[in-house]
Amino acid sequence: MTSDQSAKSAILYRMVMPDHLCPFGLKSKDLLERHGYTVEDHRLETREETEAFMKEHGVDTTPQTFIGGERIGGYEDLRAHFGQEVSAEDETSYQPVIAIFSVAFLMALAASWYALGTVLSVRTFEWFIAISMCLLAVQKLQDVESFSTMFLNYDLLARRWVRYGYLYPFGEALAGILMIAGALIWVAAPVALFIGTIGAVSVFKAVYIDKRELKCACVGGASNVPLGFVSLTENLMMIAMAIWMPVRILWLG
């Protein structure tokens, strides 16, 4: 433990204005207190006061934390000071996909428990894939323009017909919703098979043949998820459901 940490006191300067409460200032204060520090909290309540502080200390942002007379810096610097992970702004991450698939699986378990009285059934896995499709589609539909732009980097059909990039998330959502309901599978299955097959071929070519390093458009236009295994899995899941659902209905009832 360093002498700064043993003192367990810190000075924090953060913006607290009538029209703006700096969230990173609150996060810094909370982080310090969770590490056992007594915080001398200096609130910068006007723009003039904030600009004067930044000029005095030669910094461009607030909040700023000082421990033992040493300036630690902003919130991310404070996290690094305490040995916590600090992600780079453009760092790739699987977290969005993990969150989507985890929630989808829990929703499928809940639906199965409510509708069938058991958490594990064939419908559980059908609902898991269908709900995942819907959640992934929602991510894309939040900003279709950005999604379509990223999609053009690797999708073979979108490169020939740009409008397909705009239609894709609607098709994914439609197929997912119909598969959750178990209705109009004669519509859902061909749509899922079509977009899933083209997507799988496009991803496989871009990643495993052309060896390109691209960001995946699978969770929307602002994604830092790397194109590859996850994207291919998404498309293969759609293909599997497109084949399985008609088979189950026709032969298994």
Short mmCIF file of C-alpha atoms in Angstrom, two decimals:
data_model
loop_
_atom_site.label_atom_id
_atom_site.label_comp_id
_atom_site.label_asym_id
_atom_site.label_seq_id
_atom_site.Cartn_x
_atom_site.Cartn_y
_atom_site.Cartn_z
CA MET A 1 0.00 0.00 0.00
CA THR A 2 1.42 3.38 -1.01
CA SER A 3 1.69 6.38 1.30
CA ASP A 4 -1.01 8.11 -0.75
CA GLN A 5 -3.42 5.27 -0.18
CA SER A 6 -2.53 4.94 3.52
CA ALA A 7 -3.49 8.60 4.06
CA LYS A 8 -6.95 7.70 2.76
CA SER A 9 -7.85 11.27 1.85
CA ALA A 10 -8.38 12.77 -1.57
CA ILE A 11 -9.30 16.10 -3.11
CA LEU A 12 -11.83 16.06 -5.92
CA TYR A 13 -12.80 18.91 -8.24
CA ARG A 14 -15.96 18.29 -10.22
CA MET A 15 -18.63 20.23 -12.11
CA VAL A 16 -21.91 20.72 -10.28
CA MET A 17 -23.95 23.34 -12.13
CA PRO A 18 -27.67 24.08 -12.29
CA ASP A 19 -27.76 22.85 -15.91
CA HIS A 20 -25.06 20.19 -15.72
CA LEU A 21 -24.04 17.62 -13.15
CA CYS A 22 -20.91 15.82 -14.33
CA PRO A 23 -21.57 12.04 -14.16
CA PHE A 24 -17.85 11.25 -14.12
CA GLY A 25 -17.45 13.49 -11.09
CA LEU A 26 -20.04 11.43 -9.24
CA LYS A 27 -18.37 8.22 -10.40
CA SER A 28 -14.98 9.48 -9.18
CA LYS A 29 -16.41 10.40 -5.77
CA ASP A 30 -18.10 7.01 -5.46
CA LEU A 31 -14.94 5.16 -6.51
CA LEU A 32 -12.83 7.01 -3.95
CA GLU A 33 -15.31 6.38 -1.16
CA ARG A 34 -15.54 2.68 -2.05
CA HIS A 35 -11.78 2.50 -1.64
CA GLY A 36 -12.04 4.00 1.82
CA TYR A 37 -11.03 7.58 1.03
CA THR A 38 -12.36 10.67 2.72
CA VAL A 39 -13.16 13.01 -0.14
CA GLU A 40 -12.66 16.76 0.04
CA ASP A 41 -15.31 17.59 -2.52
CA HIS A 42 -14.79 20.87 -4.40
CA ARG A 43 -17.78 21.74 -6.57
CA LEU A 44 -17.19 23.88 -9.64
CA GLU A 45 -20.54 25.65 -9.93
CA THR A 46 -20.02 28.00 -12.90
CA ARG A 47 -18.38 27.81 -16.31
CA GLU A 48 -16.00 30.60 -15.32
CA GLU A 49 -14.95 28.73 -12.17
CA THR A 50 -14.41 25.55 -14.17
CA GLU A 51 -12.36 27.25 -16.87
CA ALA A 52 -10.23 29.03 -14.26
CA PHE A 53 -9.53 25.70 -12.52
CA MET A 54 -8.56 23.98 -15.77
CA LYS A 55 -6.27 26.86 -16.73
CA GLU A 56 -4.61 26.90 -13.31
CA HIS A 57 -3.83 23.17 -13.40
CA GLY A 58 -3.19 22.86 -17.14
CA VAL A 59 -5.93 20.32 -17.77
CA ASP A 60 -8.62 20.09 -20.44
CA THR A 61 -11.30 18.20 -18.54
CA THR A 62 -12.94 17.68 -15.18
CA PRO A 63 -13.26 15.92 -12.80
CA GLN A 64 -9.73 15.93 -11.44
CA THR A 65 -8.59 13.97 -8.39
CA PHE A 66 -5.58 14.73 -6.18
CA ILE A 67 -4.16 12.24 -3.69
CA GLY A 68 -1.27 13.16 -1.41
CA GLY A 69 -0.65 16.34 -3.40
CA GLU A 70 -0.31 14.40 -6.66
CA ARG A 71 -2.79 14.91 -9.48
CA ILE A 72 -4.21 11.53 -10.47
CA GLY A 73 -6.44 12.84 -13.27
CA GLY A 74 -9.96 12.09 -14.48
CA TYR A 75 -12.24 9.14 -13.84
CA GLU A 76 -10.42 6.71 -16.17
CA ASP A 77 -7.08 7.76 -14.68
CA LEU A 78 -8.49 7.12 -11.21
CA ARG A 79 -9.63 3.64 -12.25
CA ALA A 80 -6.15 2.92 -13.56
CA HIS A 81 -4.65 4.24 -10.30
CA PHE A 82 -6.67 1.65 -8.37
CA GLY A 83 -5.65 -1.11 -10.77
CA GLN A 84 -9.02 -1.43 -12.45
CA GLU A 85 -9.38 -2.27 -16.12
CA VAL A 86 -9.60 0.72 -18.43
CA SER A 87 -10.88 0.02 -21.92
CA ALA A 88 -9.53 1.91 -24.89
CA GLU A 89 -12.13 3.88 -26.82
CA ASP A 90 -11.77 1.72 -29.95
CA GLU A 91 -11.08 -1.57 -28.16
CA THR A 92 -12.95 -4.58 -29.48
CA SER A 93 -15.37 -6.23 -27.09
CA TYR A 94 -17.76 -9.18 -27.03
CA GLN A 95 -19.72 -7.70 -24.12
CA PRO A 96 -22.71 -6.49 -26.20
CA VAL A 97 -23.20 -9.95 -27.72
CA ILE A 98 -22.73 -11.72 -24.39
CA ALA A 99 -25.37 -9.45 -22.84
CA ILE A 100 -27.85 -10.07 -25.67
CA PHE A 101 -27.48 -13.84 -25.71
CA SER A 102 -27.54 -14.10 -21.91
CA VAL A 103 -30.76 -12.08 -21.61
CA ALA A 104 -32.31 -13.97 -24.52
CA PHE A 105 -31.56 -17.31 -22.86
CA LEU A 106 -33.02 -16.18 -19.53
CA MET A 107 -36.13 -14.86 -21.31
CA ALA A 108 -36.51 -18.21 -23.08
CA LEU A 109 -36.26 -20.04 -19.75
CA ALA A 110 -38.87 -17.72 -18.24
CA ALA A 111 -41.25 -18.16 -21.18
CA SER A 112 -40.88 -21.93 -21.07
CA TRP A 113 -41.47 -22.03 -17.32
CA TYR A 114 -44.61 -19.91 -17.64
CA ALA A 115 -46.07 -21.57 -20.74
CA LEU A 116 -44.95 -25.18 -20.31
CA GLY A 117 -44.20 -25.54 -16.60
CA THR A 118 -40.58 -26.49 -17.24
CA VAL A 119 -37.47 -24.45 -17.91
CA LEU A 120 -35.96 -26.86 -20.43
CA SER A 121 -37.84 -27.99 -23.50
CA VAL A 122 -37.53 -27.93 -27.26
CA ARG A 123 -39.45 -24.66 -27.28
CA THR A 124 -36.92 -23.19 -24.84
CA PHE A 125 -34.17 -23.42 -27.43
CA GLU A 126 -36.48 -22.26 -30.21
CA TRP A 127 -37.42 -19.23 -28.15
CA PHE A 128 -33.78 -18.59 -27.26
CA ILE A 129 -32.77 -18.30 -30.90
CA ALA A 130 -35.88 -16.37 -31.92
CA ILE A 131 -35.56 -13.91 -29.02
CA SER A 132 -31.85 -13.49 -29.80
CA MET A 133 -32.79 -12.61 -33.38
CA CYS A 134 -35.25 -10.00 -32.14
CA LEU A 135 -32.80 -8.43 -29.70
CA LEU A 136 -30.08 -8.31 -32.35
CA ALA A 137 -32.55 -6.73 -34.77
CA VAL A 138 -33.46 -4.06 -32.21
CA GLN A 139 -29.79 -3.11 -31.93
CA LYS A 140 -29.63 -2.63 -35.68
CA LEU A 141 -32.97 -0.79 -35.90
CA GLN A 142 -31.80 1.87 -33.42
CA ASP A 143 -29.64 3.33 -36.18
CA VAL A 144 -30.33 1.64 -39.51
CA GLU A 145 -28.17 4.14 -41.39
CA SER A 146 -25.05 3.35 -39.35
CA PHE A 147 -25.79 -0.38 -39.47
CA SER A 148 -26.15 -0.37 -43.26
CA THR A 149 -22.85 1.49 -43.62
CA MET A 150 -20.95 -1.11 -41.55
CA PHE A 151 -22.83 -3.92 -43.29
CA LEU A 152 -21.53 -2.79 -46.69
CA ASN A 153 -17.99 -3.57 -45.55
CA TYR A 154 -18.54 -7.30 -45.91
CA ASP A 155 -22.05 -8.38 -46.99
CA LEU A 156 -21.98 -9.68 -50.56
CA LEU A 157 -25.61 -8.90 -51.43
CA ALA A 158 -25.61 -5.44 -49.85
CA ARG A 159 -22.62 -4.53 -51.99
CA ARG A 160 -24.64 -5.31 -55.11
CA TRP A 161 -27.96 -3.96 -53.81
CA VAL A 162 -27.41 -1.26 -51.18
CA ARG A 163 -31.07 -1.21 -50.07
CA TYR A 164 -30.65 -4.74 -48.69
CA GLY A 165 -28.63 -3.27 -45.82
CA TYR A 166 -31.70 -1.27 -44.80
CA LEU A 167 -34.08 -4.21 -45.15
CA TYR A 168 -31.97 -6.80 -43.30
CA PRO A 169 -32.83 -5.80 -39.69
CA PHE A 170 -36.56 -5.70 -40.50
CA GLY A 171 -36.34 -9.19 -41.98
CA GLU A 172 -34.47 -10.49 -38.94
CA ALA A 173 -37.02 -8.95 -36.58
CA LEU A 174 -39.97 -10.30 -38.58
CA ALA A 175 -38.58 -13.83 -38.68
CA GLY A 176 -37.77 -13.76 -34.96
CA ILE A 177 -41.21 -12.50 -33.94
CA LEU A 178 -43.05 -15.08 -36.05
CA MET A 179 -40.84 -17.87 -34.70
CA ILE A 180 -41.56 -16.83 -31.11
CA ALA A 181 -45.28 -17.04 -31.90
CA GLY A 182 -44.92 -20.21 -33.95
CA ALA A 183 -47.02 -18.51 -36.61
CA LEU A 184 -46.62 -18.00 -40.35
CA ILE A 185 -43.52 -20.17 -40.40
CA TRP A 186 -43.90 -20.37 -44.19
CA VAL A 187 -42.92 -16.67 -44.13
CA ALA A 188 -40.42 -16.71 -41.26
CA ALA A 189 -38.41 -19.73 -42.42
CA PRO A 190 -37.60 -18.52 -45.97
CA VAL A 191 -36.70 -15.03 -44.68
CA ALA A 192 -34.37 -16.44 -42.00
CA LEU A 193 -32.86 -18.96 -44.43
CA PHE A 194 -32.23 -16.26 -47.04
CA ILE A 195 -30.57 -13.66 -44.82
CA GLY A 196 -28.80 -16.29 -42.72
CA THR A 197 -27.24 -18.05 -45.70
CA ILE A 198 -26.07 -14.85 -47.39
CA GLY A 199 -24.75 -13.58 -44.05
CA ALA A 200 -22.87 -16.79 -43.28
CA VAL A 201 -21.23 -16.90 -46.73
CA SER A 202 -20.32 -13.19 -46.52
CA VAL A 203 -18.77 -13.46 -43.05
CA PHE A 204 -16.89 -16.66 -43.89
CA LYS A 205 -15.42 -15.07 -47.02
CA ALA A 206 -14.45 -11.80 -45.32
CA VAL A 207 -12.91 -13.35 -42.20
CA TYR A 208 -11.67 -16.82 -43.08
CA ILE A 209 -10.80 -16.45 -46.79
CA ASP A 210 -9.92 -12.78 -47.26
CA LYS A 211 -8.50 -12.55 -43.69
CA ARG A 212 -9.98 -9.09 -43.20
CA GLU A 213 -10.24 -7.47 -39.76
CA LEU A 214 -13.63 -5.79 -39.61
CA LYS A 215 -16.11 -4.65 -36.99
CA CYS A 216 -19.32 -6.64 -36.93
CA ALA A 217 -22.58 -4.87 -37.75
CA CYS A 218 -24.45 -7.61 -35.85
CA VAL A 219 -25.30 -5.42 -32.84
CA GLY A 220 -25.73 -2.12 -34.65
CA GLY A 221 -23.68 0.62 -36.24
CA ALA A 222 -21.68 1.61 -33.15
CA SER A 223 -20.43 -1.89 -32.42
CA ASN A 224 -16.83 -2.74 -31.53
CA VAL A 225 -17.55 -6.47 -31.77
CA PRO A 226 -15.03 -8.09 -34.17
CA LEU A 227 -16.48 -9.76 -37.23
CA GLY A 228 -15.98 -13.50 -37.06
CA PHE A 229 -17.21 -16.36 -34.93
CA VAL A 230 -20.11 -14.45 -33.32
CA SER A 231 -21.41 -13.15 -36.65
CA LEU A 232 -21.14 -16.58 -38.23
CA THR A 233 -22.92 -18.12 -35.24
CA GLU A 234 -25.78 -15.62 -35.55
CA ASN A 235 -26.29 -16.56 -39.20
CA LEU A 236 -25.97 -20.31 -38.60
CA MET A 237 -28.57 -20.05 -35.82
CA MET A 238 -30.99 -18.43 -38.28
CA ILE A 239 -30.32 -21.15 -40.86
CA ALA A 240 -30.86 -23.88 -38.26
CA MET A 241 -34.17 -22.36 -37.14
CA ALA A 242 -35.30 -21.88 -40.74
CA ILE A 243 -34.80 -25.61 -41.35
CA TRP A 244 -35.95 -26.89 -37.96
CA MET A 245 -39.24 -25.01 -37.54
CA PRO A 246 -40.95 -26.33 -40.70
CA VAL A 247 -39.64 -29.85 -39.98
CA ARG A 248 -41.04 -29.78 -36.45
CA ILE A 249 -44.43 -28.48 -37.60
CA LEU A 250 -44.80 -30.92 -40.53
CA TRP A 251 -43.50 -34.10 -38.92
CA LEU A 252 -43.57 -33.59 -35.16
CA GLY A 253 -46.66 -31.42 -34.81
#
